[in-house]
Amino acid sequence: MSIEELARENVRRLTPYQSARRLGGKGDVWLNANEFPTAVQFELSQQTLNRYPECQPKAVIENYAQYAEVKPEQVLVSRGADEGIELLIRAFCEPGKDAVMYCQPTYGMYSVSAETFGVACRNVQALDNWQLDLQGIADNLEGVKVVFVCSPNNPTGQIINPQDIRTLLEMTRGKALVVADEAYIEFCPQATLAGWLEEYPHLVVLRTLSKAFALAGLRCGFTLANKEVIDLLLKVIAPYPLSTPVADIAAQALTPQGINAMRERVAQILVERQYLVTALKDIPCVEQVFDSETNYILVRFTASSAVFKSLWDQGIILRDQNKQPSLSGCLRITVGTRAESQRVIDALKAENV
């Protein structure tokens, strides 16, 4: 029996998530991963690297609870929000029996994580305006344990109608978890559902330090939920999910000064987003610029594949969304610095398509 044959069948068939770094490229303008464009400086204060860290570092948990306006027992910290997705599937879904649900076009890790664990996936495609198809969800809920809703949605950039999420929460009460992925919520904080946790015991909210906090390289995310959910996740999380340096920097990022700095970065990105949107609308190869509540913009192009390759060859790396349902001709552009935006604008103006 070969090594390949020894592996689980679903793993042999699995296509891994195509992250920005996995896709490669040799660019110098990286606008495909929704990162903050410039580095933030931190100094390590913890030197006890000879000791194992706390499973749930107290300062990180307390600081994030205060920031998110929830109780510390409603917070779990993990290796990015991606680990939060995996923990929820591992804790709540029986392989070969239960299913997760999501509404494409949306973030690809929900399906990859479920498939890795042998859990079935149900895709209820979003409506034409990329809002939830509530009837389609209701018709396919049988056997579903976890419903993922990304809001603001990646890659489309819009907030999911909160009243629709309320309807979904009522529909799933006592049947399934509803997981609101709020990776980009700092760009539209008024839309958070964290304040709904007391009302809905089966609501879970995912957060990250990778976007507005400018710490994608730290790999630090949060799951906000009621204590009963958090206690179950603590049964399946790794013994030491955060290294001491990660916990140290995360705690600093979540001080009042760190949060103020994050909000200044958000204000900066919103200005740059508007500059990029305005410029894109005047470029001939641009068919449509979609509204965004995030640090990226979804754009439909004439001959998008040619545009993508042309910019790639010039060292400008965007994210191709053509394979997602209803996103034919679409590329996603992270909002970078003014100089990076100008590189994109100038390159697109030079396109003869």
GROMACS .gro file of C-alpha atoms in nm:
model
  353
    1MET     CA    1   0.000   0.000   0.000
    2SER     CA    2   0.145   0.340  -0.103
    3ILE     CA    3   0.165   0.642   0.125
    4GLU     CA    4  -0.108   0.800  -0.086
    5GLU     CA    5  -0.331   0.497  -0.028
    6LEU     CA    6  -0.270   0.511   0.346
    7ALA     CA    7  -0.422   0.859   0.362
    8ARG     CA    8  -0.791   0.917   0.427
    9GLU     CA    9  -0.992   0.912   0.105
   10ASN     CA   10  -1.136   1.263   0.153
   11VAL     CA   11  -0.784   1.402   0.205
   12ARG     CA   12  -0.663   1.236  -0.115
   13ARG     CA   13  -0.943   1.413  -0.303
   14LEU     CA   14  -0.903   1.746  -0.121
   15THR     CA   15  -0.799   2.067  -0.297
   16PRO     CA   16  -0.628   2.285  -0.034
   17TYR     CA   17  -0.733   2.646   0.017
   18GLN     CA   18  -0.545   2.859  -0.235
   19SER     CA   19  -0.412   3.127  -0.004
   20ALA     CA   20  -0.244   3.436  -0.144
   21ARG     CA   21   0.101   3.306  -0.055
   22ARG     CA   22   0.031   2.959  -0.193
   23LEU     CA   23  -0.067   3.110  -0.528
   24GLY     CA   24   0.276   3.271  -0.544
   25GLY     CA   25   0.379   3.542  -0.783
   26LYS     CA   26   0.685   3.765  -0.789
   27GLY     CA   27   0.520   4.099  -0.743
   28ASP     CA   28   0.612   4.406  -0.546
   29VAL     CA   29   0.252   4.533  -0.515
   30TRP     CA   30   0.066   4.270  -0.313
   31LEU     CA   31  -0.305   4.345  -0.329
   32ASN     CA   32  -0.444   3.992  -0.311
   33ALA     CA   33  -0.460   3.905   0.061
   34ASN     CA   34  -0.646   4.200   0.220
   35GLU     CA   35  -0.352   4.279   0.445
   36PHE     CA   36  -0.269   4.623   0.583
   37PRO     CA   37  -0.006   4.762   0.343
   38THR     CA   38   0.260   4.875   0.591
   39ALA     CA   39   0.420   4.717   0.898
   40VAL     CA   40   0.336   4.809   1.257
   41GLN     CA   41   0.621   4.810   1.509
   42PHE     CA   42   0.610   4.614   1.836
   43GLU     CA   43   0.872   4.520   2.094
   44LEU     CA   44   0.857   4.190   2.280
   45SER     CA   45   0.825   4.229   2.656
   46GLN     CA   46   0.799   3.860   2.752
   47GLN     CA   47   1.124   3.666   2.772
   48THR     CA   48   1.006   3.347   2.941
   49LEU     CA   49   1.040   3.136   2.628
   50ASN     CA   50   1.165   2.840   2.833
   51ARG     CA   51   0.810   2.794   2.967
   52TYR     CA   52   0.496   2.684   2.784
   53PRO     CA   53   0.244   2.966   2.739
   54GLU     CA   54  -0.106   2.979   2.884
   55CYS     CA   55  -0.368   2.806   2.669
   56GLN     CA   56  -0.580   3.122   2.684
   57PRO     CA   57  -0.353   3.415   2.779
   58LYS     CA   58  -0.532   3.623   3.041
   59ALA     CA   59  -0.424   3.966   2.917
   60VAL     CA   60  -0.525   3.887   2.558
   61ILE     CA   61  -0.865   3.751   2.660
   62GLU     CA   62  -0.944   4.039   2.896
   63ASN     CA   63  -0.827   4.306   2.653
   64TYR     CA   64  -1.028   4.160   2.366
   65ALA     CA   65  -1.338   4.115   2.581
   66GLN     CA   66  -1.321   4.481   2.677
   67TYR     CA   67  -1.270   4.585   2.315
   68ALA     CA   68  -1.556   4.366   2.184
   69GLU     CA   69  -1.783   4.457   2.478
   70VAL     CA   70  -1.839   4.097   2.583
   71LYS     CA   71  -1.747   3.897   2.894
   72PRO     CA   72  -1.405   3.727   2.915
   73GLU     CA   73  -1.575   3.387   2.937
   74GLN     CA   74  -1.730   3.460   2.596
   75VAL     CA   75  -1.389   3.487   2.425
   76LEU     CA   76  -1.157   3.220   2.287
   77VAL     CA   77  -0.828   3.309   2.118
   78SER     CA   78  -0.676   3.089   1.848
   79ARG     CA   79  -0.428   3.074   1.559
   80GLY     CA   80  -0.626   3.309   1.338
   81ALA     CA   81  -1.001   3.296   1.283
   82ASP     CA   82  -0.929   3.002   1.051
   83GLU     CA   83  -0.859   2.785   1.354
   84GLY     CA   84  -1.189   2.903   1.500
   85ILE     CA   85  -1.364   2.766   1.189
   86GLU     CA   86  -1.193   2.430   1.235
   87LEU     CA   87  -1.268   2.411   1.607
   88LEU     CA   88  -1.638   2.473   1.548
   89ILE     CA   89  -1.658   2.198   1.287
   90ARG     CA   90  -1.460   1.954   1.505
   91ALA     CA   91  -1.670   2.023   1.814
   92PHE     CA   92  -2.016   2.025   1.656
   93CYS     CA   93  -2.010   1.814   1.338
   94GLU     CA   94  -2.006   1.435   1.324
   95PRO     CA   95  -1.805   1.324   1.015
   96GLY     CA   96  -2.016   1.133   0.766
   97LYS     CA   97  -2.337   1.246   0.934
   98ASP     CA   98  -2.360   1.624   0.982
   99ALA     CA   99  -2.312   1.911   0.738
  100VAL     CA  100  -2.203   2.274   0.733
  101MET     CA  101  -2.376   2.537   0.522
  102TYR     CA  102  -2.247   2.852   0.353
  103CYS     CA  103  -2.371   3.082   0.078
  104GLN     CA  104  -2.137   3.132  -0.215
  105PRO     CA  105  -1.979   3.353  -0.327
  106THR     CA  106  -1.799   3.362   0.006
  107TYR     CA  107  -1.479   3.273   0.191
  108GLY     CA  108  -1.334   2.941   0.078
  109MET     CA  109  -1.206   2.806   0.410
  110TYR     CA  110  -1.552   2.696   0.529
  111SER     CA  111  -1.568   2.424   0.265
  112VAL     CA  112  -1.199   2.330   0.286
  113SER     CA  113  -1.213   2.286   0.665
  114ALA     CA  114  -1.532   2.082   0.649
  115GLU     CA  115  -1.396   1.858   0.373
  116THR     CA  116  -1.074   1.803   0.570
  117PHE     CA  117  -1.277   1.657   0.858
  118GLY     CA  118  -1.507   1.451   0.637
  119VAL     CA  119  -1.805   1.677   0.704
  120ALA     CA  120  -2.054   1.740   0.422
  121CYS     CA  121  -2.092   2.085   0.267
  122ARG     CA  122  -2.418   2.251   0.160
  123ASN     CA  123  -2.389   2.556  -0.059
  124VAL     CA  124  -2.705   2.766  -0.086
  125GLN     CA  125  -2.602   3.019  -0.347
  126ALA     CA  126  -2.667   3.380  -0.254
  127LEU     CA  127  -2.929   3.590  -0.432
  128ASP     CA  128  -2.834   3.817  -0.722
  129ASN     CA  129  -2.757   4.098  -0.476
  130TRP     CA  130  -2.540   3.855  -0.273
  131GLN     CA  131  -2.781   3.856   0.019
  132LEU     CA  132  -2.901   3.534   0.185
  133ASP     CA  133  -3.149   3.310   0.010
  134LEU     CA  134  -3.351   3.243   0.324
  135GLN     CA  135  -3.596   3.009   0.153
  136GLY     CA  136  -3.311   2.809   0.004
  137ILE     CA  137  -3.147   2.788   0.346
  138ALA     CA  138  -3.472   2.673   0.510
  139ASP     CA  139  -3.516   2.404   0.245
  140ASN     CA  140  -3.168   2.261   0.305
  141LEU     CA  141  -3.122   2.284   0.683
  142GLU     CA  142  -3.186   1.917   0.758
  143GLY     CA  143  -2.869   1.769   0.908
  144VAL     CA  144  -2.683   2.102   0.913
  145LYS     CA  145  -2.504   2.178   1.240
  146VAL     CA  146  -2.312   2.496   1.150
  147VAL     CA  147  -2.415   2.780   0.915
  148PHE     CA  148  -2.136   3.021   0.816
  149VAL     CA  149  -2.227   3.379   0.721
  150CYS     CA  150  -1.945   3.616   0.630
  151SER     CA  151  -2.042   3.980   0.698
  152PRO     CA  152  -1.901   4.193   0.550
  153ASN     CA  153  -1.871   3.919   0.292
  154ASN     CA  154  -1.543   3.817   0.135
  155PRO     CA  155  -1.501   3.869  -0.160
  156THR     CA  156  -1.809   4.078  -0.241
  157GLY     CA  157  -1.751   4.340   0.030
  158GLN     CA  158  -2.110   4.403   0.143
  159ILE     CA  159  -2.280   4.367   0.481
  160ILE     CA  160  -2.536   4.089   0.505
  161ASN     CA  161  -2.881   4.229   0.589
  162PRO     CA  162  -2.904   4.207   0.972
  163GLN     CA  163  -3.278   4.134   0.960
  164ASP     CA  164  -3.204   3.834   0.739
  165ILE     CA  165  -2.950   3.713   0.993
  166ARG     CA  166  -3.215   3.748   1.266
  167THR     CA  167  -3.450   3.539   1.057
  168LEU     CA  168  -3.174   3.281   1.012
  169LEU     CA  169  -3.107   3.276   1.387
  170GLU     CA  170  -3.474   3.212   1.459
  171MET     CA  171  -3.485   2.943   1.190
  172THR     CA  172  -3.185   2.758   1.339
  173ARG     CA  173  -3.266   2.795   1.709
  174GLY     CA  174  -3.215   2.456   1.877
  175LYS     CA  175  -3.092   2.304   1.549
  176ALA     CA  176  -2.760   2.459   1.443
  177LEU     CA  177  -2.499   2.722   1.519
  178VAL     CA  178  -2.492   3.041   1.314
  179VAL     CA  179  -2.136   3.166   1.274
  180ALA     CA  180  -2.097   3.532   1.174
  181ASP     CA  181  -1.748   3.578   1.031
  182GLU     CA  182  -1.656   3.939   1.110
  183ALA     CA  183  -1.296   3.943   0.987
  184TYR     CA  184  -1.353   4.289   0.834
  185ILE     CA  185  -1.586   4.436   1.096
  186GLU     CA  186  -1.343   4.711   1.200
  187PHE     CA  187  -1.418   4.881   0.868
  188CYS     CA  188  -1.791   4.895   0.952
  189PRO     CA  189  -1.813   4.849   1.333
  190GLN     CA  190  -2.180   4.947   1.345
  191ALA     CA  191  -2.265   4.614   1.177
  192THR     CA  192  -2.126   4.381   1.444
  193LEU     CA  193  -2.349   4.110   1.588
  194ALA     CA  194  -2.146   4.068   1.908
  195GLY     CA  195  -2.422   4.247   2.102
  196TRP     CA  196  -2.667   3.973   2.002
  197LEU     CA  197  -2.494   3.694   2.196
  198GLU     CA  198  -2.719   3.725   2.502
  199GLU     CA  199  -3.028   3.694   2.283
  200TYR     CA  200  -2.908   3.400   2.076
  201PRO     CA  201  -2.726   3.116   2.257
  202HIS     CA  202  -2.637   2.953   1.923
  203LEU     CA  203  -2.472   3.262   1.771
  204VAL     CA  204  -2.093   3.262   1.725
  205VAL     CA  205  -1.884   3.557   1.600
  206LEU     CA  206  -1.538   3.518   1.445
  207ARG     CA  207  -1.282   3.800   1.459
  208THR     CA  208  -0.915   3.851   1.367
  209LEU     CA  209  -0.615   4.076   1.417
  210SER     CA  210  -0.506   4.013   1.056
  211LYS     CA  211  -0.686   4.301   0.884
  212ALA     CA  212  -0.742   4.639   1.054
  213PHE     CA  213  -0.500   4.553   1.334
  214ALA     CA  214  -0.229   4.501   1.066
  215LEU     CA  215  -0.109   4.174   1.220
  216ALA     CA  216  -0.170   3.911   0.950
  217GLY     CA  217   0.172   3.761   1.022
  218LEU     CA  218   0.084   3.712   1.389
  219ARG     CA  219  -0.192   3.455   1.317
  220CYS     CA  220  -0.422   3.555   1.599
  221GLY     CA  221  -0.801   3.533   1.587
  222PHE     CA  222  -1.097   3.521   1.825
  223THR     CA  223  -1.419   3.331   1.865
  224LEU     CA  224  -1.693   3.516   2.054
  225ALA     CA  225  -1.977   3.300   2.182
  226ASN     CA  226  -2.171   3.212   2.493
  227LYS     CA  227  -1.983   3.025   2.766
  228GLU     CA  228  -2.144   2.691   2.680
  229VAL     CA  229  -2.000   2.707   2.327
  230ILE     CA  230  -1.658   2.832   2.443
  231ASP     CA  231  -1.632   2.549   2.699
  232LEU     CA  232  -1.689   2.293   2.423
  233LEU     CA  233  -1.427   2.454   2.197
  234LEU     CA  234  -1.176   2.444   2.484
  235LYS     CA  235  -1.211   2.066   2.480
  236VAL     CA  236  -1.077   2.040   2.124
  237ILE     CA  237  -0.829   2.329   2.097
  238ALA     CA  238  -0.456   2.256   2.102
  239PRO     CA  239  -0.288   2.276   2.447
  240TYR     CA  240  -0.084   2.586   2.355
  241PRO     CA  241  -0.248   2.756   2.056
  242LEU     CA  242  -0.065   3.089   2.095
  243SER     CA  243   0.309   3.122   2.134
  244THR     CA  244   0.437   3.360   2.402
  245PRO     CA  245   0.553   3.625   2.148
  246VAL     CA  246   0.213   3.615   1.972
  247ALA     CA  247   0.027   3.661   2.301
  248ASP     CA  248   0.266   3.940   2.400
  249ILE     CA  249   0.210   4.139   2.078
  250ALA     CA  250  -0.166   4.069   2.071
  251ALA     CA  251  -0.205   4.204   2.425
  252GLN     CA  252  -0.018   4.521   2.324
  253ALA     CA  253  -0.231   4.564   2.009
  254LEU     CA  254  -0.545   4.547   2.225
  255THR     CA  255  -0.450   4.819   2.473
  256PRO     CA  256  -0.641   5.150   2.441
  257GLN     CA  257  -0.341   5.295   2.255
  258GLY     CA  258  -0.331   4.998   2.019
  259ILE     CA  259  -0.703   5.023   1.948
  260ASN     CA  260  -0.675   5.396   1.878
  261ALA     CA  261  -0.391   5.325   1.634
  262MET     CA  262  -0.607   5.062   1.463
  263ARG     CA  263  -0.891   5.312   1.422
  264GLU     CA  264  -0.650   5.562   1.267
  265ARG     CA  265  -0.542   5.293   1.018
  266VAL     CA  266  -0.906   5.223   0.934
  267ALA     CA  267  -0.967   5.593   0.865
  268GLN     CA  268  -0.662   5.595   0.639
  269ILE     CA  269  -0.782   5.288   0.445
  270LEU     CA  270  -1.129   5.439   0.398
  271VAL     CA  271  -0.974   5.749   0.238
  272GLU     CA  272  -0.757   5.535   0.010
  273ARG     CA  273  -1.054   5.313  -0.078
  274GLN     CA  274  -1.255   5.611  -0.197
  275TYR     CA  275  -0.959   5.736  -0.403
  276LEU     CA  276  -0.926   5.396  -0.572
  277VAL     CA  277  -1.302   5.356  -0.632
  278THR     CA  278  -1.329   5.702  -0.791
  279ALA     CA  279  -1.032   5.637  -1.020
  280LEU     CA  280  -1.148   5.288  -1.123
  281LYS     CA  281  -1.486   5.414  -1.240
  282ASP     CA  282  -1.317   5.621  -1.513
  283ILE     CA  283  -1.108   5.338  -1.661
  284PRO     CA  284  -1.236   5.189  -1.991
  285CYS     CA  285  -1.171   4.820  -1.909
  286VAL     CA  286  -1.368   4.849  -1.583
  287GLU     CA  287  -1.731   4.740  -1.622
  288GLN     CA  288  -1.846   4.778  -1.261
  289VAL     CA  289  -1.704   4.873  -0.921
  290PHE     CA  290  -1.910   4.720  -0.641
  291ASP     CA  291  -1.978   4.898  -0.313
  292SER     CA  292  -1.753   4.786  -0.030
  293GLU     CA  293  -1.756   4.807   0.350
  294THR     CA  294  -1.408   4.653   0.377
  295ASN     CA  295  -1.042   4.708   0.290
  296TYR     CA  296  -1.085   4.560  -0.058
  297ILE     CA  297  -1.293   4.629  -0.368
  298LEU     CA  298  -1.458   4.382  -0.604
  299VAL     CA  299  -1.437   4.497  -0.965
  300ARG     CA  300  -1.579   4.347  -1.285
  301PHE     CA  301  -1.355   4.389  -1.588
  302THR     CA  302  -1.378   4.342  -1.961
  303ALA     CA  303  -1.141   4.051  -2.038
  304SER     CA  304  -1.058   4.008  -1.670
  305SER     CA  305  -0.818   3.715  -1.726
  306ALA     CA  306  -0.606   3.923  -1.961
  307VAL     CA  307  -0.612   4.215  -1.716
  308PHE     CA  308  -0.515   3.987  -1.427
  309LYS     CA  309  -0.220   3.837  -1.618
  310SER     CA  310  -0.102   4.172  -1.751
  311LEU     CA  311  -0.089   4.323  -1.402
  312TRP     CA  312   0.065   4.002  -1.262
  313ASP     CA  313   0.344   4.031  -1.521
  314GLN     CA  314   0.400   4.390  -1.406
  315GLY     CA  315   0.436   4.278  -1.042
  316ILE     CA  316   0.084   4.384  -0.935
  317ILE     CA  317  -0.082   4.084  -0.773
  318LEU     CA  318  -0.463   4.090  -0.751
  319ARG     CA  319  -0.707   3.811  -0.656
  320ASP     CA  320  -0.897   3.640  -0.938
  321GLN     CA  321  -1.258   3.562  -0.842
  322ASN     CA  322  -1.379   3.422  -1.176
  323LYS     CA  323  -1.437   3.071  -1.041
  324GLN     CA  324  -1.677   3.187  -0.770
  325PRO     CA  325  -2.049   3.160  -0.854
  326SER     CA  326  -2.187   3.486  -1.005
  327LEU     CA  327  -1.842   3.653  -1.009
  328SER     CA  328  -1.750   3.602  -1.373
  329GLY     CA  329  -1.513   3.875  -1.484
  330CYS     CA  330  -1.440   3.986  -1.127
  331LEU     CA  331  -1.107   4.063  -0.961
  332ARG     CA  332  -1.065   4.161  -0.596
  333ILE     CA  333  -0.827   4.446  -0.518
  334THR     CA  334  -0.695   4.510  -0.167
  335VAL     CA  335  -0.676   4.877  -0.074
  336GLY     CA  336  -0.305   4.952  -0.037
  337THR     CA  337  -0.101   5.268  -0.009
  338ARG     CA  338  -0.165   5.565  -0.239
  339ALA     CA  339   0.146   5.470  -0.439
  340GLU     CA  340   0.021   5.112  -0.480
  341SER     CA  341  -0.323   5.232  -0.587
  342GLN     CA  342  -0.162   5.459  -0.842
  343ARG     CA  343   0.039   5.167  -0.983
  344VAL     CA  344  -0.288   4.978  -1.032
  345ILE     CA  345  -0.464   5.277  -1.189
  346ASP     CA  346  -0.179   5.353  -1.429
  347ALA     CA  347  -0.148   4.987  -1.533
  348LEU     CA  348  -0.523   4.957  -1.595
  349LYS     CA  349  -0.535   5.277  -1.797
  350ALA     CA  350  -0.267   5.130  -2.023
  351GLU     CA  351  -0.475   4.817  -2.093
  352ASN     CA  352  -0.610   4.796  -2.447
  353VAL     CA  353  -0.915   4.579  -2.377
   0.00000   0.00000   0.00000
